[in-house]
Amino acid sequence: LAEIFKFGYQESYKSTYYENGNFDNNRIGTGIAEMQWKLIDFLKEDNPRFNENKFIKAMDINLEELYNNSVKILTDLIGFRTISGEDNSALINYCEDYLHKLGATSFKTFDKEKKRINLFATLKSKNTNGIKPIILSGHTDTVPVSKSWSTDPFKATIKGDKLYGRGSCDMKGFIACTLAFAPIYAETNLNRDIHFSFTFDEETACL
């Protein structure tokens, strides 16, 4: 799974127009499908007896629904003004509430003013077997807004096959994908814990 998300993030990042931080809508859907096939290849290498057809049936993932949920969550995340050094509590509370509804446990750490927050949440494995967990980690802050924007940077705007908004790729797009996939983890008989680590001030201090 770590390989899948690493691959998916790289694929989405390739499509970025850096001056406006736009996220390529087409590549989200393509990336999700490619992520699934990447997982199949990965499992084949790990287990020669792996049955591809049984796996696809067992996954039973509606890619269109997953894509739409990713875009919906990304739209919500862009709406939170989380410029590096500023308050990110509303976005963190959104993510925590979302994960709590799926049964996740969590804790937070704070800056001195308790306005900037790190969130660490966990979907626990159904079977405790000592397998190392996976951490899906992303920063919630963005760089400041330049004067060259032609759309509201804190309102997701779709033009053609592009979605524009501050942080849409770096890196609220990744956080949106992890949250969209979280219900699938919650309903799966996991063999390891899945952690979500969402942080502040990566752009300025990497805290």
C-alpha positions as protocol buffer text, in pm:
chain_id: "A"
residue {
  index: 1
  type: LEU
  ca { x: 0 y: 0 z: 0 }
}
residue {
  index: 2
  type: ALA
  ca { x: 289 y: 235 z: 67 }
}
residue {
  index: 3
  type: GLU
  ca { x: 411 y: 169 z: -286 }
}
residue {
  index: 4
  type: ILE
  ca { x: 62 y: 240 z: -421 }
}
residue {
  index: 5
  type: PHE
  ca { x: 30 y: 582 z: -261 }
}
residue {
  index: 6
  type: LYS
  ca { x: 386 y: 674 z: -347 }
}
residue {
  index: 7
  type: PHE
  ca { x: 312 y: 586 z: -709 }
}
residue {
  index: 8
  type: GLY
  ca { x: -22 y: 768 z: -710 }
}
residue {
  index: 9
  type: TYR
  ca { x: 129 y: 1085 z: -564 }
}
residue {
  index: 10
  type: GLN
  ca { x: 409 y: 1083 z: -820 }
}
residue {
  index: 11
  type: GLU
  ca { x: 160 y: 1040 z: -1102 }
}
residue {
  index: 12
  type: SER
  ca { x: -59 y: 1328 z: -986 }
}
residue {
  index: 13
  type: TYR
  ca { x: 243 y: 1550 z: -918 }
}
residue {
  index: 14
  type: LYS
  ca { x: 367 y: 1509 z: -1276 }
}
residue {
  index: 15
  type: SER
  ca { x: 56 y: 1688 z: -1400 }
}
residue {
  index: 16
  type: THR
  ca { x: 95 y: 2003 z: -1189 }
}
residue {
  index: 17
  type: TYR
  ca { x: 111 y: 2352 z: -1338 }
}
residue {
  index: 18
  type: TYR
  ca { x: 339 y: 2494 z: -1071 }
}
residue {
  index: 19
  type: GLU
  ca { x: 257 y: 2863 z: -1112 }
}
residue {
  index: 20
  type: ASN
  ca { x: -104 y: 2810 z: -1006 }
}
residue {
  index: 21
  type: GLY
  ca { x: -76 y: 2485 z: -815 }
}
residue {
  index: 22
  type: ASN
  ca { x: -356 y: 2325 z: -1016 }
}
residue {
  index: 23
  type: PHE
  ca { x: -442 y: 1960 z: -990 }
}
residue {
  index: 24
  type: ASP
  ca { x: -514 y: 1760 z: -1304 }
}
residue {
  index: 25
  type: ASN
  ca { x: -861 y: 1608 z: -1263 }
}
residue {
  index: 26
  type: ASN
  ca { x: -800 y: 1353 z: -1538 }
}
residue {
  index: 27
  type: ARG
  ca { x: -490 y: 1224 z: -1365 }
}
residue {
  index: 28
  type: ILE
  ca { x: -676 y: 1158 z: -1039 }
}
residue {
  index: 29
  type: GLY
  ca { x: -898 y: 900 z: -1204 }
}
residue {
  index: 30
  type: THR
  ca { x: -613 y: 759 z: -1407 }
}
residue {
  index: 31
  type: GLY
  ca { x: -389 y: 749 z: -1101 }
}
residue {
  index: 32
  type: ILE
  ca { x: -645 y: 556 z: -894 }
}
residue {
  index: 33
  type: ALA
  ca { x: -680 y: 292 z: -1164 }
}
residue {
  index: 34
  type: GLU
  ca { x: -304 y: 272 z: -1210 }
}
residue {
  index: 35
  type: MET
  ca { x: -261 y: 242 z: -834 }
}
residue {
  index: 36
  type: GLN
  ca { x: -489 y: -63 z: -829 }
}
residue {
  index: 37
  type: TRP
  ca { x: -295 y: -236 z: -1108 }
}
residue {
  index: 38
  type: LYS
  ca { x: 33 y: -144 z: -942 }
}
residue {
  index: 39
  type: LEU
  ca { x: -91 y: -324 z: -630 }
}
residue {
  index: 40
  type: ILE
  ca { x: -175 y: -632 z: -837 }
}
residue {
  index: 41
  type: ASP
  ca { x: 176 y: -640 z: -984 }
}
residue {
  index: 42
  type: PHE
  ca { x: 323 y: -590 z: -638 }
}
residue {
  index: 43
  type: LEU
  ca { x: 125 y: -881 z: -492 }
}
residue {
  index: 44
  type: LYS
  ca { x: 214 y: -1108 z: -783 }
}
residue {
  index: 45
  type: GLU
  ca { x: 584 y: -1053 z: -715 }
}
residue {
  index: 46
  type: ASP
  ca { x: 533 y: -1124 z: -345 }
}
residue {
  index: 47
  type: ASN
  ca { x: 322 y: -1438 z: -394 }
}
residue {
  index: 48
  type: PRO
  ca { x: 349 y: -1653 z: -711 }
}
residue {
  index: 49
  type: ARG
  ca { x: 13 y: -1819 z: -627 }
}
residue {
  index: 50
  type: PHE
  ca { x: -167 y: -1485 z: -618 }
}
residue {
  index: 51
  type: ASN
  ca { x: -503 y: -1503 z: -800 }
}
residue {
  index: 52
  type: GLU
  ca { x: -560 y: -1178 z: -988 }
}
residue {
  index: 53
  type: ASN
  ca { x: -932 y: -1234 z: -1062 }
}
residue {
  index: 54
  type: LYS
  ca { x: -1017 y: -1322 z: -702 }
}
residue {
  index: 55
  type: PHE
  ca { x: -834 y: -1012 z: -583 }
}
residue {
  index: 56
  type: ILE
  ca { x: -1021 y: -776 z: -816 }
}
residue {
  index: 57
  type: LYS
  ca { x: -1352 y: -927 z: -708 }
}
residue {
  index: 58
  type: ALA
  ca { x: -1260 y: -907 z: -340 }
}
residue {
  index: 59
  type: MET
  ca { x: -1155 y: -541 z: -368 }
}
residue {
  index: 60
  type: ASP
  ca { x: -1497 y: -446 z: -509 }
}
residue {
  index: 61
  type: ILE
  ca { x: -1397 y: -80 z: -534 }
}
residue {
  index: 62
  type: ASN
  ca { x: -1613 y: 160 z: -728 }
}
residue {
  index: 63
  type: LEU
  ca { x: -1344 y: 373 z: -891 }
}
residue {
  index: 64
  type: GLU
  ca { x: -1588 y: 640 z: -1006 }
}
residue {
  index: 65
  type: GLU
  ca { x: -1722 y: 681 z: -653 }
}
residue {
  index: 66
  type: LEU
  ca { x: -1367 y: 687 z: -514 }
}
residue {
  index: 67
  type: TYR
  ca { x: -1271 y: 953 z: -767 }
}
residue {
  index: 68
  type: ASN
  ca { x: -1576 y: 1169 z: -689 }
}
residue {
  index: 69
  type: ASN
  ca { x: -1514 y: 1141 z: -314 }
}
residue {
  index: 70
  type: SER
  ca { x: -1150 y: 1243 z: -364 }
}
residue {
  index: 71
  type: VAL
  ca { x: -1256 y: 1555 z: -555 }
}
residue {
  index: 72
  type: LYS
  ca { x: -1525 y: 1637 z: -296 }
}
residue {
  index: 73
  type: ILE
  ca { x: -1281 y: 1610 z: -7 }
}
residue {
  index: 74
  type: LEU
  ca { x: -1014 y: 1803 z: -197 }
}
residue {
  index: 75
  type: THR
  ca { x: -1268 y: 2081 z: -260 }
}
residue {
  index: 76
  type: ASP
  ca { x: -1338 y: 2098 z: 114 }
}
residue {
  index: 77
  type: LEU
  ca { x: -968 y: 2102 z: 204 }
}
residue {
  index: 78
  type: ILE
  ca { x: -887 y: 2383 z: -39 }
}
residue {
  index: 79
  type: GLY
  ca { x: -1157 y: 2589 z: 134 }
}
residue {
  index: 80
  type: PHE
  ca { x: -948 y: 2598 z: 451 }
}
residue {
  index: 81
  type: ARG
  ca { x: -694 y: 2882 z: 442 }
}
residue {
  index: 82
  type: THR
  ca { x: -387 y: 2707 z: 582 }
}
residue {
  index: 83
  type: ILE
  ca { x: -93 y: 2921 z: 472 }
}
residue {
  index: 84
  type: SER
  ca { x: 225 y: 2814 z: 649 }
}
residue {
  index: 85
  type: GLY
  ca { x: 258 y: 2982 z: 987 }
}
residue {
  index: 86
  type: GLU
  ca { x: -118 y: 3040 z: 1021 }
}
residue {
  index: 87
  type: ASP
  ca { x: -401 y: 2859 z: 1201 }
}
residue {
  index: 88
  type: ASN
  ca { x: -483 y: 2516 z: 1052 }
}
residue {
  index: 89
  type: SER
  ca { x: -717 y: 2397 z: 1328 }
}
residue {
  index: 90
  type: ALA
  ca { x: -1036 y: 2397 z: 1118 }
}
residue {
  index: 91
  type: LEU
  ca { x: -882 y: 2166 z: 856 }
}
residue {
  index: 92
  type: ILE
  ca { x: -738 y: 1934 z: 1123 }
}
residue {
  index: 93
  type: ASN
  ca { x: -1077 y: 1914 z: 1299 }
}
residue {
  index: 94
  type: TYR
  ca { x: -1239 y: 1829 z: 964 }
}
residue {
  index: 95
  type: CYS
  ca { x: -993 y: 1542 z: 906 }
}
residue {
  index: 96
  type: GLU
  ca { x: -1021 y: 1415 z: 1263 }
}
residue {
  index: 97
  type: ASP
  ca { x: -1403 y: 1416 z: 1258 }
}
residue {
  index: 98
  type: TYR
  ca { x: -1401 y: 1233 z: 924 }
}
residue {
  index: 99
  type: LEU
  ca { x: -1169 y: 961 z: 1054 }
}
residue {
  index: 100
  type: HIS
  ca { x: -1348 y: 930 z: 1390 }
}
residue {
  index: 101
  type: LYS
  ca { x: -1670 y: 844 z: 1206 }
}
residue {
  index: 102
  type: LEU
  ca { x: -1482 y: 549 z: 1057 }
}
residue {
  index: 103
  type: GLY
  ca { x: -1369 y: 426 z: 1398 }
}
residue {
  index: 104
  type: ALA
  ca { x: -1020 y: 578 z: 1406 }
}
residue {
  index: 105
  type: THR
  ca { x: -845 y: 682 z: 1725 }
}
residue {
  index: 106
  type: SER
  ca { x: -635 y: 998 z: 1728 }
}
residue {
  index: 107
  type: PHE
  ca { x: -427 y: 1247 z: 1919 }
}
residue {
  index: 108
  type: LYS
  ca { x: -301 y: 1599 z: 1845 }
}
residue {
  index: 109
  type: THR
  ca { x: 12 y: 1802 z: 1918 }
}
residue {
  index: 110
  type: PHE
  ca { x: 14 y: 2182 z: 1918 }
}
residue {
  index: 111
  type: ASP
  ca { x: 232 y: 2487 z: 1877 }
}
residue {
  index: 112
  type: LYS
  ca { x: 265 y: 2721 z: 2177 }
}
residue {
  index: 113
  type: GLU
  ca { x: -47 y: 2918 z: 2081 }
}
residue {
  index: 114
  type: LYS
  ca { x: -248 y: 2600 z: 2007 }
}
residue {
  index: 115
  type: LYS
  ca { x: -345 y: 2738 z: 1666 }
}
residue {
  index: 116
  type: ARG
  ca { x: -127 y: 2512 z: 1456 }
}
residue {
  index: 117
  type: ILE
  ca { x: -193 y: 2144 z: 1502 }
}
residue {
  index: 118
  type: ASN
  ca { x: -51 y: 1808 z: 1401 }
}
residue {
  index: 119
  type: LEU
  ca { x: -293 y: 1515 z: 1380 }
}
residue {
  index: 120
  type: PHE
  ca { x: -202 y: 1149 z: 1419 }
}
residue {
  index: 121
  type: ALA
  ca { x: -492 y: 908 z: 1365 }
}
residue {
  index: 122
  type: THR
  ca { x: -508 y: 529 z: 1342 }
}
residue {
  index: 123
  type: LEU
  ca { x: -739 y: 269 z: 1193 }
}
residue {
  index: 124
  type: LYS
  ca { x: -651 y: -37 z: 1396 }
}
residue {
  index: 125
  type: SER
  ca { x: -589 y: -379 z: 1248 }
}
residue {
  index: 126
  type: LYS
  ca { x: -858 y: -638 z: 1315 }
}
residue {
  index: 127
  type: ASN
  ca { x: -584 y: -893 z: 1377 }
}
residue {
  index: 128
  type: THR
  ca { x: -280 y: -806 z: 1588 }
}
residue {
  index: 129
  type: ASN
  ca { x: 4 y: -1001 z: 1431 }
}
residue {
  index: 130
  type: GLY
  ca { x: 311 y: -782 z: 1464 }
}
residue {
  index: 131
  type: ILE
  ca { x: 321 y: -664 z: 1102 }
}
residue {
  index: 132
  type: LYS
  ca { x: 464 y: -313 z: 1074 }
}
residue {
  index: 133
  type: PRO
  ca { x: 200 y: -41 z: 1020 }
}
residue {
  index: 134
  type: ILE
  ca { x: 179 y: 198 z: 727 }
}
residue {
  index: 135
  type: ILE
  ca { x: 182 y: 575 z: 776 }
}
residue {
  index: 136
  type: LEU
  ca { x: 14 y: 801 z: 520 }
}
residue {
  index: 137
  type: SER
  ca { x: 173 y: 1138 z: 590 }
}
residue {
  index: 138
  type: GLY
  ca { x: 100 y: 1480 z: 443 }
}
residue {
  index: 139
  type: HIS
  ca { x: 141 y: 1845 z: 537 }
}
residue {
  index: 140
  type: THR
  ca { x: -165 y: 2068 z: 558 }
}
residue {
  index: 141
  type: ASP
  ca { x: 1 y: 2406 z: 504 }
}
residue {
  index: 142
  type: THR
  ca { x: 50 y: 2586 z: 174 }
}
residue {
  index: 143
  type: VAL
  ca { x: 277 y: 2859 z: 45 }
}
residue {
  index: 144
  type: PRO
  ca { x: 134 y: 3215 z: 33 }
}
residue {
  index: 145
  type: VAL
  ca { x: -79 y: 3325 z: -262 }
}
residue {
  index: 146
  type: SER
  ca { x: 85 y: 3517 z: -545 }
}
residue {
  index: 147
  type: LYS
  ca { x: -84 y: 3799 z: -740 }
}
residue {
  index: 148
  type: SER
  ca { x: -98 y: 3595 z: -1060 }
}
residue {
  index: 149
  type: TRP
  ca { x: -408 y: 3397 z: -963 }
}
residue {
  index: 150
  type: SER
  ca { x: -709 y: 3443 z: -1191 }
}
residue {
  index: 151
  type: THR
  ca { x: -941 y: 3238 z: -965 }
}
residue {
  index: 152
  type: ASP
  ca { x: -1008 y: 3235 z: -592 }
}
residue {
  index: 153
  type: PRO
  ca { x: -716 y: 3027 z: -456 }
}
residue {
  index: 154
  type: PHE
  ca { x: -926 y: 2906 z: -162 }
}
residue {
  index: 155
  type: LYS
  ca { x: -1218 y: 2788 z: -370 }
}
residue {
  index: 156
  type: ALA
  ca { x: -1176 y: 2479 z: -588 }
}
residue {
  index: 157
  type: THR
  ca { x: -1247 y: 2578 z: -947 }
}
residue {
  index: 158
  type: ILE
  ca { x: -1277 y: 2320 z: -1224 }
}
residue {
  index: 159
  type: LYS
  ca { x: -1194 y: 2432 z: -1578 }
}
residue {
  index: 160
  type: GLY
  ca { x: -1199 y: 2157 z: -1836 }
}
residue {
  index: 161
  type: ASP
  ca { x: -1005 y: 1867 z: -1688 }
}
residue {
  index: 162
  type: LYS
  ca { x: -816 y: 2082 z: -1435 }
}
residue {
  index: 163
  type: LEU
  ca { x: -899 y: 2166 z: -1073 }
}
residue {
  index: 164
  type: TYR
  ca { x: -748 y: 2493 z: -949 }
}
residue {
  index: 165
  type: GLY
  ca { x: -691 y: 2581 z: -583 }
}
residue {
  index: 166
  type: ARG
  ca { x: -406 y: 2659 z: -345 }
}
residue {
  index: 167
  type: GLY
  ca { x: -255 y: 2334 z: -221 }
}
residue {
  index: 168
  type: SER
  ca { x: -448 y: 2119 z: -466 }
}
residue {
  index: 169
  type: CYS
  ca { x: -136 y: 1919 z: -543 }
}
residue {
  index: 170
  type: ASP
  ca { x: 110 y: 2016 z: -270 }
}
residue {
  index: 171
  type: MET
  ca { x: -33 y: 1849 z: -88 }
}
residue {
  index: 172
  type: LYS
  ca { x: -401 y: 1854 z: -11 }
}
residue {
  index: 173
  type: GLY
  ca { x: -461 y: 1635 z: -315 }
}
residue {
  index: 174
  type: PHE
  ca { x: -273 y: 1350 z: -147 }
}
residue {
  index: 175
  type: ILE
  ca { x: -454 y: 1403 z: 184 }
}
residue {
  index: 176
  type: ALA
  ca { x: -788 y: 1395 z: -1 }
}
residue {
  index: 177
  type: CYS
  ca { x: -697 y: 1063 z: -162 }
}
residue {
  index: 178
  type: THR
  ca { x: -598 y: 907 z: 171 }
}
residue {
  index: 179
  type: LEU
  ca { x: -925 y: 1020 z: 330 }
}
residue {
  index: 180
  type: ALA
  ca { x: -1131 y: 899 z: 34 }
}
residue {
  index: 181
  type: PHE
  ca { x: -970 y: 556 z: 68 }
}
residue {
  index: 182
  type: ALA
  ca { x: -1010 y: 547 z: 449 }
}
residue {
  index: 183
  type: PRO
  ca { x: -1365 y: 396 z: 441 }
}
residue {
  index: 184
  type: ILE
  ca { x: -1225 y: 105 z: 241 }
}
residue {
  index: 185
  type: TYR
  ca { x: -955 y: 48 z: 502 }
}
residue {
  index: 186
  type: ALA
  ca { x: -1219 y: 69 z: 777 }
}
residue {
  index: 187
  type: GLU
  ca { x: -1428 y: -205 z: 614 }
}
residue {
  index: 188
  type: THR
  ca { x: -1130 y: -427 z: 534 }
}
residue {
  index: 189
  type: ASN
  ca { x: -989 y: -705 z: 750 }
}
residue {
  index: 190
  type: LEU
  ca { x: -657 y: -523 z: 785 }
}
residue {
  index: 191
  type: ASN
  ca { x: -344 y: -718 z: 876 }
}
residue {
  index: 192
  type: ARG
  ca { x: -169 y: -403 z: 1004 }
}
residue {
  index: 193
  type: ASP
  ca { x: -257 y: -62 z: 1143 }
}
residue {
  index: 194
  type: ILE
  ca { x: -303 y: 230 z: 903 }
}
residue {
  index: 195
  type: HIS
  ca { x: -184 y: 564 z: 1041 }
}
residue {
  index: 196
  type: PHE
  ca { x: -271 y: 911 z: 911 }
}
residue {
  index: 197
  type: SER
  ca { x: -21 y: 1184 z: 996 }
}
residue {
  index: 198
  type: PHE
  ca { x: -122 y: 1537 z: 895 }
}
residue {
  index: 199
  type: THR
  ca { x: 117 y: 1816 z: 995 }
}
residue {
  index: 200
  type: PHE
  ca { x: 166 y: 2194 z: 992 }
}
residue {
  index: 201
  type: ASP
  ca { x: 440 y: 2426 z: 865 }
}
residue {
  index: 202
  type: GLU
  ca { x: 625 y: 2192 z: 630 }
}
residue {
  index: 203
  type: GLU
  ca { x: 664 y: 2479 z: 385 }
}
residue {
  index: 204
  type: THR
  ca { x: 854 y: 2697 z: 632 }
}
residue {
  index: 205
  type: ALA
  ca { x: 990 y: 2487 z: 918 }
}
residue {
  index: 206
  type: CYS
  ca { x: 916 y: 2117 z: 851 }
}
residue {
  index: 207
  type: LEU
  ca { x: 766 y: 2077 z: 1201 }
}
